[in-house]
Coordinates of C-alpha atoms in Angstrom, one line a residue:
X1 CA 316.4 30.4 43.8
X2 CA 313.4 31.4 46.2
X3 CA 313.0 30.1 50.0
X4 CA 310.9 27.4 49.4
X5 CA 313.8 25.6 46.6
X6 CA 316.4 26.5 48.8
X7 CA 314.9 24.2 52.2
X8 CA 314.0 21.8 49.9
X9 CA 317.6 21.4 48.7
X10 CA 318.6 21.3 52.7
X11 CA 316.2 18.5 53.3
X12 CA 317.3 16.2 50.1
X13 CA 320.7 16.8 51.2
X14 CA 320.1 15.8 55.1
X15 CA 317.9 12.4 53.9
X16 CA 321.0 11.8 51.4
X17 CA 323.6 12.1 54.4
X18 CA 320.8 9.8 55.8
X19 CA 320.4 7.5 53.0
X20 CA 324.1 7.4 52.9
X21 CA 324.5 6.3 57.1
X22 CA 322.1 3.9 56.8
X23 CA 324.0 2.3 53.5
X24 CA 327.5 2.5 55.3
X25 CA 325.7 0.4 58.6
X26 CA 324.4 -2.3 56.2
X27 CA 327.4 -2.4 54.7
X28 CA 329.0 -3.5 58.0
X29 CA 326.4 -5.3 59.8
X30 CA 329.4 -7.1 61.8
X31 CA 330.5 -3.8 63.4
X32 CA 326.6 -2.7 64.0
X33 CA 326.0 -6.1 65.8
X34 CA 328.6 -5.4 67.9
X35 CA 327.5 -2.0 68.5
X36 CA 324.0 -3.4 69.4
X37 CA 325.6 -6.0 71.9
X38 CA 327.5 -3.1 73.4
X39 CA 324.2 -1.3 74.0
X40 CA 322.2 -4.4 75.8
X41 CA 325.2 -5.2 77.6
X42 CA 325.3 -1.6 79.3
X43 CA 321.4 -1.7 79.3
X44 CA 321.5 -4.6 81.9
X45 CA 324.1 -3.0 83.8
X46 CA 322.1 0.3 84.0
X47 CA 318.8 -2.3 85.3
X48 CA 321.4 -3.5 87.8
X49 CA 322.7 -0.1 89.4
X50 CA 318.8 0.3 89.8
X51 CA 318.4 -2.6 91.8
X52 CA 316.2 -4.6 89.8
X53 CA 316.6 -7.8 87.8
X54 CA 316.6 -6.9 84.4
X55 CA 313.1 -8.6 82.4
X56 CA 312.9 -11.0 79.7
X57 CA 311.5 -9.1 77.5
X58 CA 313.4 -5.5 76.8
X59 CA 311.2 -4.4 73.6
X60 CA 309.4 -1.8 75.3
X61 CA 312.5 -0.3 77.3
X62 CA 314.3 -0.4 73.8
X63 CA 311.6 1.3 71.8
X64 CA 311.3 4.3 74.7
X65 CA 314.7 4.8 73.9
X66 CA 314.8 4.4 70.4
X67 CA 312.4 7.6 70.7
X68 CA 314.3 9.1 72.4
X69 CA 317.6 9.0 70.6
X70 CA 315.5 9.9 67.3
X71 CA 314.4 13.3 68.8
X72 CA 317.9 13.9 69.1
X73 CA 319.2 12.5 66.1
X74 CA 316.5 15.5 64.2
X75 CA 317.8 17.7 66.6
X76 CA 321.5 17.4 65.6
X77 CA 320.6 16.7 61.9
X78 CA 319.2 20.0 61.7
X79 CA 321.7 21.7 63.5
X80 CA 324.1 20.3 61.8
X81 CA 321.9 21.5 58.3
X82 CA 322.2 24.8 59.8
X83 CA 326.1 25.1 60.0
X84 CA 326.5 23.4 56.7
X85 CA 324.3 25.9 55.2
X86 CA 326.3 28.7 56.4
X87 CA 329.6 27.0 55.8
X88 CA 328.9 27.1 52.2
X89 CA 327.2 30.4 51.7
X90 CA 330.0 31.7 53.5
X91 CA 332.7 30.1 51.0
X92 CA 335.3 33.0 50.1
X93 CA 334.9 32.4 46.4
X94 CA 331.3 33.2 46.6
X95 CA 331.9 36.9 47.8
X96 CA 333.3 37.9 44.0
X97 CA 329.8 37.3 42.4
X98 CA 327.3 38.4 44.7
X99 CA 323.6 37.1 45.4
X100 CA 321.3 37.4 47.4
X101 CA 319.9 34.0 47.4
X102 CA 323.5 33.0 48.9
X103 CA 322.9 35.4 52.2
X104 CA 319.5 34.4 52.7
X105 CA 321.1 30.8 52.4
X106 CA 324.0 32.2 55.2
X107 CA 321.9 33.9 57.6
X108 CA 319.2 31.0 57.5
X109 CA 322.0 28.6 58.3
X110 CA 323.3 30.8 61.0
X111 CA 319.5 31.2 62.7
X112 CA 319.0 27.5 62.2
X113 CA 322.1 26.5 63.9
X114 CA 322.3 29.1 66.7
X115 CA 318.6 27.4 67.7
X116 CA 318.7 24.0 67.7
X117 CA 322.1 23.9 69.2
X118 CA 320.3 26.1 72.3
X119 CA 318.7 23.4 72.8
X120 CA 320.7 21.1 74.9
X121 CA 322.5 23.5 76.7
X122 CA 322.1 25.0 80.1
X123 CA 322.2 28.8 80.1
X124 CA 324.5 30.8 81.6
X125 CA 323.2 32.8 84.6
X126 CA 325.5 35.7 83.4
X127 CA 324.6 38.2 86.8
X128 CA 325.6 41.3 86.1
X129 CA 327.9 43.1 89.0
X130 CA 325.1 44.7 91.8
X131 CA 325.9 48.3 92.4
X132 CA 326.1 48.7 96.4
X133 CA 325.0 51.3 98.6
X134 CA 328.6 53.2 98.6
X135 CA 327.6 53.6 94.8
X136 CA 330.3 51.1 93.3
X137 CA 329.8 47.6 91.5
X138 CA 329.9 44.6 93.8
X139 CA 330.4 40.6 91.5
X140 CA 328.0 38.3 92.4
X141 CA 329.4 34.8 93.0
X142 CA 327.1 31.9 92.7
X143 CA 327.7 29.7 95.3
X144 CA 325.9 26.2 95.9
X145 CA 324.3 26.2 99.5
X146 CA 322.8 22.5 99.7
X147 CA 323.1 20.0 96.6
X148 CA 320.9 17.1 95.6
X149 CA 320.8 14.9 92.6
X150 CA 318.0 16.2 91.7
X151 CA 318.3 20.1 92.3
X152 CA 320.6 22.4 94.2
X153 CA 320.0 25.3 96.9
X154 CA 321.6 28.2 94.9
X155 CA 323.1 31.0 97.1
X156 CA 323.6 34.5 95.0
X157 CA 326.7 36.3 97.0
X158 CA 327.4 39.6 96.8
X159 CA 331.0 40.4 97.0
X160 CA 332.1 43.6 99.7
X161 CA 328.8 44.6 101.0
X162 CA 326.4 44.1 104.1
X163 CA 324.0 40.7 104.1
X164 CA 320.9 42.7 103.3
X165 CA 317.9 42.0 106.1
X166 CA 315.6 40.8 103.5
X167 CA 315.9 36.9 103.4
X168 CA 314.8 35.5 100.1
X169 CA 314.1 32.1 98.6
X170 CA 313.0 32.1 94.8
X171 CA 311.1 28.7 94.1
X172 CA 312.2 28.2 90.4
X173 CA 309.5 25.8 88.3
X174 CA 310.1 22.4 87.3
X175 CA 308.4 22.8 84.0
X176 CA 310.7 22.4 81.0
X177 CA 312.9 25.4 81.5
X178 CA 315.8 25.9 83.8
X179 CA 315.8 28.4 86.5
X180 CA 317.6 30.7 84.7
X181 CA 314.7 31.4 83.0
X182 CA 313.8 33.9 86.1
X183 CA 317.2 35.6 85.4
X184 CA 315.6 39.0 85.2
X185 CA 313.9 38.1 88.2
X186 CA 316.9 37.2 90.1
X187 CA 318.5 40.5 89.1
X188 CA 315.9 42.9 90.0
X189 CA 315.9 41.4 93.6
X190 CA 319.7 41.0 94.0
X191 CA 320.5 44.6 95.1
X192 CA 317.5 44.6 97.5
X193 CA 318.0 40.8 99.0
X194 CA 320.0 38.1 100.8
X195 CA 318.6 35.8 97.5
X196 CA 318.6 32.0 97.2
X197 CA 317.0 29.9 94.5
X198 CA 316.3 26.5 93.6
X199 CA 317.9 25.2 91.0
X200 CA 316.7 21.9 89.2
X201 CA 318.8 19.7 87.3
X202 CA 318.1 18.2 83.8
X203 CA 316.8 14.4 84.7
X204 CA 318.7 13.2 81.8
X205 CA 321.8 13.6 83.7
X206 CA 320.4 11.9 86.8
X207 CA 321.4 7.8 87.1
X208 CA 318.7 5.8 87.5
X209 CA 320.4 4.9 91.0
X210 CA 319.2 8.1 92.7
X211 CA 315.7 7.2 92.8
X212 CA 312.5 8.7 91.7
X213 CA 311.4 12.3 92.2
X214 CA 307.4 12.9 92.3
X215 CA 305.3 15.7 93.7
X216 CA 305.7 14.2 97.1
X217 CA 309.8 14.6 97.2
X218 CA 309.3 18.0 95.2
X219 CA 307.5 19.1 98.8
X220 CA 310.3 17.6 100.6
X221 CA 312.4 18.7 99.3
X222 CA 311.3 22.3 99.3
X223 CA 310.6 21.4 103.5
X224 CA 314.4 21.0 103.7
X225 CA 315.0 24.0 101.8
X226 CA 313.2 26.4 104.6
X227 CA 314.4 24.7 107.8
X228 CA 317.8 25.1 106.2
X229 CA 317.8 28.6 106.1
X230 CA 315.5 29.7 108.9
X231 CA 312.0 31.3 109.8
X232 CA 313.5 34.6 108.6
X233 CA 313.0 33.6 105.1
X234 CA 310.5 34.9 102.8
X235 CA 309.7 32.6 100.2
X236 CA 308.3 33.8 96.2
X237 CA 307.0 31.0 94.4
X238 CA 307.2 31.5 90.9
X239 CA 303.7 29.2 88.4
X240 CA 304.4 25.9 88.5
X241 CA 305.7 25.6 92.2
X242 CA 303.1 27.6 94.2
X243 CA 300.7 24.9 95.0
X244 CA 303.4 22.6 96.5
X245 CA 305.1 25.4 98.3
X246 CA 301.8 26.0 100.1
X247 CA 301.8 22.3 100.9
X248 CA 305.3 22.6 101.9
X249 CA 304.7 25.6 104.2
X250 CA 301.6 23.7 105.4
X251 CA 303.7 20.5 106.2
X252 CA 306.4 22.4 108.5
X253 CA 303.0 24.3 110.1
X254 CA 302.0 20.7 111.3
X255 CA 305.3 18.9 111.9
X256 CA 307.7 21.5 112.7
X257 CA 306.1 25.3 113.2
X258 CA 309.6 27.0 114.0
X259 CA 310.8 26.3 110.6
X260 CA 308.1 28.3 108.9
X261 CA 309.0 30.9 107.0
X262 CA 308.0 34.6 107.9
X263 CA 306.3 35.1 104.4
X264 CA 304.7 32.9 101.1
X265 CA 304.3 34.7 97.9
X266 CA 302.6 32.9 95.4
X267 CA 302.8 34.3 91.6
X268 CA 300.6 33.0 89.0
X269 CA 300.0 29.4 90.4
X270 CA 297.3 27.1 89.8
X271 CA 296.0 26.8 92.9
X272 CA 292.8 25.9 92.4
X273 CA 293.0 24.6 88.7
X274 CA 288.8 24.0 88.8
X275 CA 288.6 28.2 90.0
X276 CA 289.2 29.4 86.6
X277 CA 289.8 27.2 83.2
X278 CA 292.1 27.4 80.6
X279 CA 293.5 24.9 77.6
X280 CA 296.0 24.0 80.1
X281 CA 294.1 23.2 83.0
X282 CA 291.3 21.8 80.2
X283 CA 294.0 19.4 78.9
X284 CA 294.9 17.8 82.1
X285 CA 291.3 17.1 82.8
X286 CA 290.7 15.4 79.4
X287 CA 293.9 13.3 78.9
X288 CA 293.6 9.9 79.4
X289 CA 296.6 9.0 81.8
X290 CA 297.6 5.9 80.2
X291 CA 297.5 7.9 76.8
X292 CA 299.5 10.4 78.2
X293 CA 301.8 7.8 79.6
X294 CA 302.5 6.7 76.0
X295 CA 302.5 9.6 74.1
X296 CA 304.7 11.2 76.3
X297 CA 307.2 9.4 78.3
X298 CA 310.6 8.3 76.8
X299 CA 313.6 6.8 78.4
X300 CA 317.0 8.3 78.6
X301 CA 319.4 7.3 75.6
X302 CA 322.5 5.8 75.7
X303 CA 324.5 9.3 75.6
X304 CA 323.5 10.5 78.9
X305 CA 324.5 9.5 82.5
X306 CA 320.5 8.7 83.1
X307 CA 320.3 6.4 80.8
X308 CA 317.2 4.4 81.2
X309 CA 315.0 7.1 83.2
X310 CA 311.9 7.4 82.6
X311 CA 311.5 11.4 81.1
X312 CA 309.0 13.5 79.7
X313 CA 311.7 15.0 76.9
X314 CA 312.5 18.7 76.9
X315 CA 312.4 18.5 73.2
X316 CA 308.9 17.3 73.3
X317 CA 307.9 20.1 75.8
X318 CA 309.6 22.6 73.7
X319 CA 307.0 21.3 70.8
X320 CA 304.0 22.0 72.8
X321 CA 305.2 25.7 74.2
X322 CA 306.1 26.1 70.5
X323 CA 302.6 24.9 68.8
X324 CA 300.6 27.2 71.5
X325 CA 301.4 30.3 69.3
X326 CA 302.8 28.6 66.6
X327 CA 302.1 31.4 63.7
X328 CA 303.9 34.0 66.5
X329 CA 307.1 32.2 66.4
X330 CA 307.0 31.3 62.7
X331 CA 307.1 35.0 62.2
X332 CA 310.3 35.7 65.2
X333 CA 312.2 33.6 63.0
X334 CA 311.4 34.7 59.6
X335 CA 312.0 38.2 60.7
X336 CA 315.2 37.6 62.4
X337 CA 316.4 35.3 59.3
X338 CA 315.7 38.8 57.3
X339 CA 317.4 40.5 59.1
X340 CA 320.8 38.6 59.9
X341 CA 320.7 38.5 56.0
X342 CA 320.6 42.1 56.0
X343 CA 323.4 42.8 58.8
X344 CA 320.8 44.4 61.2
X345 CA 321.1 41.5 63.9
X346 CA 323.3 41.2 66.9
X347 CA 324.9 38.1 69.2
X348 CA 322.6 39.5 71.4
X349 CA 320.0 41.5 70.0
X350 CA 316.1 40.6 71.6
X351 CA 315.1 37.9 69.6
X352 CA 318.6 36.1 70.7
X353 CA 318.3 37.0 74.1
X354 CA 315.0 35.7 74.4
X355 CA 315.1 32.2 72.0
X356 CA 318.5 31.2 73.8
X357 CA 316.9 30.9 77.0
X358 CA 313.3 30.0 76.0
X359 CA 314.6 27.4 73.4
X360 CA 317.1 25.5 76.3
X361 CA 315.1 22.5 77.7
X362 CA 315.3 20.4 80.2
X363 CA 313.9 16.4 80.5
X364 CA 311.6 16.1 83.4
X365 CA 310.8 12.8 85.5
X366 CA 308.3 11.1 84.0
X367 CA 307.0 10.5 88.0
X368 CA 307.1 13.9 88.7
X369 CA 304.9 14.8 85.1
X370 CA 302.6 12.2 85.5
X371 CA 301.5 12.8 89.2
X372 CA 301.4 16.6 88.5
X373 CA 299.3 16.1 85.8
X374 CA 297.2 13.5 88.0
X375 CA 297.3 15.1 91.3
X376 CA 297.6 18.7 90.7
X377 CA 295.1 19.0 87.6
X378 CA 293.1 15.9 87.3
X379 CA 292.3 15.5 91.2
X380 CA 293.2 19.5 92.1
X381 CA 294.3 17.9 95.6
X382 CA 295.7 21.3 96.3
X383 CA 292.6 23.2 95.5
X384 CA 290.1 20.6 97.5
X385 CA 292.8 20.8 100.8
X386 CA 293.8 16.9 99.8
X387 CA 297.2 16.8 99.6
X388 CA 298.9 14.0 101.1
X389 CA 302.7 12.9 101.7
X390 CA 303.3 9.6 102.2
X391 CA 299.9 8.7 103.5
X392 CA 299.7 11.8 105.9
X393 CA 297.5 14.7 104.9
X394 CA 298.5 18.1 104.5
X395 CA 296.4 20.4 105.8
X396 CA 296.2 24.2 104.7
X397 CA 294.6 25.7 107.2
X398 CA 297.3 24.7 109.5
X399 CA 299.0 28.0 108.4
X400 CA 298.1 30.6 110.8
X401 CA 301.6 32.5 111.0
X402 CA 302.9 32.6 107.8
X403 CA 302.1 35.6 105.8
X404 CA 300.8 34.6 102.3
X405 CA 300.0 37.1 99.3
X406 CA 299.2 36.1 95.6
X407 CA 299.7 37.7 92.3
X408 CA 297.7 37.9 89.1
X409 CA 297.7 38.8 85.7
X410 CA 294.1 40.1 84.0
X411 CA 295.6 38.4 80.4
X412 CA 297.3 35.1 81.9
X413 CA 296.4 32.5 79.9
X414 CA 298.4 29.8 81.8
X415 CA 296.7 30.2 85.3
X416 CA 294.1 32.2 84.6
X417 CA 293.0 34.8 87.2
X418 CA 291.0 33.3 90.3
X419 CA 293.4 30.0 90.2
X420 CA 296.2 31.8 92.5
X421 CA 294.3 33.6 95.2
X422 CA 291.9 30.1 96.0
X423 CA 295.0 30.2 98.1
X424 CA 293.6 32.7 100.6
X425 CA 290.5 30.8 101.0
X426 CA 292.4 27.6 101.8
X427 CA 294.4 29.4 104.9
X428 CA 291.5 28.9 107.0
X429 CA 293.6 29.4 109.9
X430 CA 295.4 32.7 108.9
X431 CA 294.4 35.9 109.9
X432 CA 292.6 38.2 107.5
X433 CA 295.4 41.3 108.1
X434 CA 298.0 38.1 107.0
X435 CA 296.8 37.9 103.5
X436 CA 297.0 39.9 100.5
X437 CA 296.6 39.5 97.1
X438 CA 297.5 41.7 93.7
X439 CA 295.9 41.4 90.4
X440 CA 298.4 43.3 87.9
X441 CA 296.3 45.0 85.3
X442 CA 297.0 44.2 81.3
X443 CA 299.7 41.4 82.2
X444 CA 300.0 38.0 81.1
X445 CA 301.9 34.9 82.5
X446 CA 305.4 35.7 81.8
X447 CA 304.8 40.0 83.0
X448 CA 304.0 38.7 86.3
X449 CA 307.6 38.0 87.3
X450 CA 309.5 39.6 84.5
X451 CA 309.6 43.0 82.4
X452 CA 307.9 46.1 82.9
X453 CA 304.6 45.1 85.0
X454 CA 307.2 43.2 87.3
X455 CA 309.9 45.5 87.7
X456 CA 307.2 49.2 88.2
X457 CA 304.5 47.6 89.6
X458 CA 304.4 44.2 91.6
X459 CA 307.7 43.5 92.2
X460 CA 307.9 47.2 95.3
X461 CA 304.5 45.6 96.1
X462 CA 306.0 42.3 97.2
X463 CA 309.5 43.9 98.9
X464 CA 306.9 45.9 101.0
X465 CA 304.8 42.8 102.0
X466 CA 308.1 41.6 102.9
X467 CA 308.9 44.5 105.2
X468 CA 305.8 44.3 106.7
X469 CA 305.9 40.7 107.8
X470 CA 310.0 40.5 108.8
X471 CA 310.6 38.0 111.0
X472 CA 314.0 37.6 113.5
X473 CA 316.0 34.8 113.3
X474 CA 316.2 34.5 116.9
X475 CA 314.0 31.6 117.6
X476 CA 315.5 29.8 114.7
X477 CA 315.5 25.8 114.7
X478 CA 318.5 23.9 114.1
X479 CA 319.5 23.5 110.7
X480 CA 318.4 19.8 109.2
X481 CA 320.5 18.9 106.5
X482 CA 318.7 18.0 103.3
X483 CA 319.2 14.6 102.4
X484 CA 320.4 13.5 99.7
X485 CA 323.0 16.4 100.0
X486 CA 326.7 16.7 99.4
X487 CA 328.8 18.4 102.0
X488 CA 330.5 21.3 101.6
X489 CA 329.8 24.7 99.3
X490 CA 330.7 25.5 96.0
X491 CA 331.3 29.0 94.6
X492 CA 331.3 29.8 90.7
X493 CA 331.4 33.8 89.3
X494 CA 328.3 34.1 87.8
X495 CA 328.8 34.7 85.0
X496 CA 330.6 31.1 84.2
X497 CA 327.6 29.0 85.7
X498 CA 327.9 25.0 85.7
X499 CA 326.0 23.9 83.0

């Protein structure tokens, strides 16, 4: 039986298991009905905790949802395809007349189910002990600093040694991915640092009761984030982030200058999205918003504890990363289907290591997507120096004591070079011996903060920079407390992180 007969037979089996559910459902409408009423009743009590009266007519809010719970009904259906297939290739009394058609049929149900199970779950941080200056291994603890509905401060402690004098915050993006996504990042930076990252949570597990989260809180929030730990700080923006951390840093230049931090890093950020095109920034000037609105917004199901919000789905994210080099992935898993079937794979070989953490999505408010696409892309706010919180403009060139240096890669194809460093231009106000910029040769996006080009190359370049623009902690502000945040710390080992 050849590849083609055998994911046929998968698919005729999951629309029989189908066919079959939607039979048994007919067959007891009485017990659907009441399912249904259960749904609407805890519909209107979600509208309620929001504080608004729930409307006449719920079609729309329904058919969001109904979306929504279909991407993850395919999700689970073929997950669930993937463990039956290598439940049953697996069978004992297979082994005593061998075929090959049966481990093909094994190790594509063990790829298939290993994937799209990835894709719900949070990643583990999994920091490996940092070996200290007296030469032995130190555990890192993870330990929440400041906590928010919508994201969390992140402290990385290292057990039995000195608080290095380096001071780092590590904006993660809010882009699909969790932060563990700069994992390699993180542990390149641990021996060397005092490191603290951002965290962002999954907005499907945010109630609708906590509010809304746009590009305007995003900046707040990062504004809380600084005064909380000090001007000693030195702050690395990481893609999507850099253009509000330079409105951030901007905001505390105006409103409260003490709190700046002693450094801004920017890597790979679109700055200036109009400096240098690409299909991304090309995309976000040729949507229609109301289109985009449409096409890509969902509301939570009924399984999560944000039911009702508003999201752009991680699954549907996931789609477009995956279409952009669609032939490129198709290939990954063919090859690693081959060679599961032929024993040569590992729990965590590369192609594992790198699909569980690029495969694990996270929804993002729909507010948050829709005014980056508007704000950031469409209107390039940040690029022009137009940037605005709640009315009140942000001005750039207010930075005039704040160290700023940008990196670029000559084959990024997500901010293309000439987007990142508009940031130099726009700190009028900064001395010229205060900026600096890199441009890493032969490295795309993703090389720009992780693997080889960040590890030999830019990441000594920015711990220098660092050194060079240290700042004491002597004139520090008082710490504001970032509201909404819970009191207390909370330590986890690292390598058993909350999912």
């Amino acid at each position: 039986m050849c590849s083609s007969d055998l994911l046929h037979t998968f698919l005729c089996l999951g629309a029989l298991c189908v066919g079959l559910g939607c039979f048994y459902c007919h067959a007891n409408r009485s017990s659907l009905c009441l399912h249904l009423q259960h749904r609407a009743d805890l519909w209107g009590r979600v509208r309620q905790d929001a504080g608004r009266k729930a409307p006449q007519q719920e079609t729309p809010y329904m058919k969001y949802m109904a979306s929504y719970d279909l991407m993850e009904t395919m999700r689970n259906t073929n997950q669930w395809l993937g463990a039956t297939a290598l439940a049953m290739a697996s069978y004992p009394a297979f082994a005593a007349i061998p075929n090959p058609a049966l481990n093909w049929m094994a190790a594509w149900g063990e790829v298939t189910e290993r994937s799209f199970s990835r894709m719900v779950v949070k990643p583990d941080w999994d920091i490996p002990p940092a070996v200290g200056a007296d030469g032995l291994d130190h555990p890192v603890l993870i330990e929440k600093e400041l906590q928010g509905p919508f994201g969390d401060l992140v402290h990385f402690v290292v057990q039995g040694r000195d608080t290095p004098k380096r001071k780092i915050l590590l904006v993660a993006p809010m882009s699909g991915h969790y932060a563990t996504l700069l994992r390699s990042t993180v542990i390149s930076l641990i021996p060397d640092a005092d490191l603290y990252i951002t965290d962002w949570h999954n907005a499907r597990d945010i109630p609708v009761s906590a509010g809304k989260f746009d590009v305007e809180d995003y900046t707040l929030r990062l504004v809380d984030y600084m005064r909380h730990l000090g001007p000693d700080v030195h702050v690395i923006a990481v893609c999507q982030p850099a253009p509000l951390t330079l409105a951030a840093t901007a905001y505390l230049a105006e409103q409260d200058p003490k709190a700046q931090p002693s450094s801004l890093t920017l890597i790979g950020g679109p700055i200036d999205t109009a400096a240098s095109p690409t299909e991304v920034t090309d995309f976000g000037q040729r949507v229609n918003m109301n289109q985009l609105q449409e096409m890509m917004i969902q509301q939570v199901g009924f399984q999560h504890q944000g039911v009702g919000r508003k999201v752009y789905p991680g699954l549907l994210q996931l789609n477009s990363f995956i279409t952009m080099n669609a032939e490129t992935h198709a290939k990954a898993f063919r090859d690693q289907i081959m060679r599961v079937a032929q024993g040569l794979a590992g729990d965590h070989d590369k192609h594992n290591k790198f699909y569980d953490e690029y495969l694990a999505v996270m929804d993002m408010p729909a507010e948050f997507y829709l005014s980056t696409v508007q704000r950031i892309f469409k209107d390039n706010e940040i690029g022009t120096n137009s940037f605005s919180i709640k009315g009140q403009p942000v001005d750039i060139g207010k930075i005039t004591d704040v160290a700023v240096k940008t990196v670029e890669g000559t084959k990024d194809d997500i901010s293309a070079p000439g987007q990142c460093i508009a940031a130099l231009n726009l700190c009028t106000g900064l001395p010229d011996d205060k900026k600096a910029s890199h441009l890493e040769d032969g490295a795309g996006h993703y090389g720009i903060f992780a693997g080889k080009s960040w590890r030999e190359n830019i990441r000594p370049l920015v711990l220098k920079f660092i050194d060079d623009n240290q700042r004491t902690a002597k004139a520090t502000a008082p710490k504001a407390p970032a509201a909404p945040a819970s009191a207390g710390k909370t330590s986890i080992p690292a390598q058993k992180s909350t999912a």
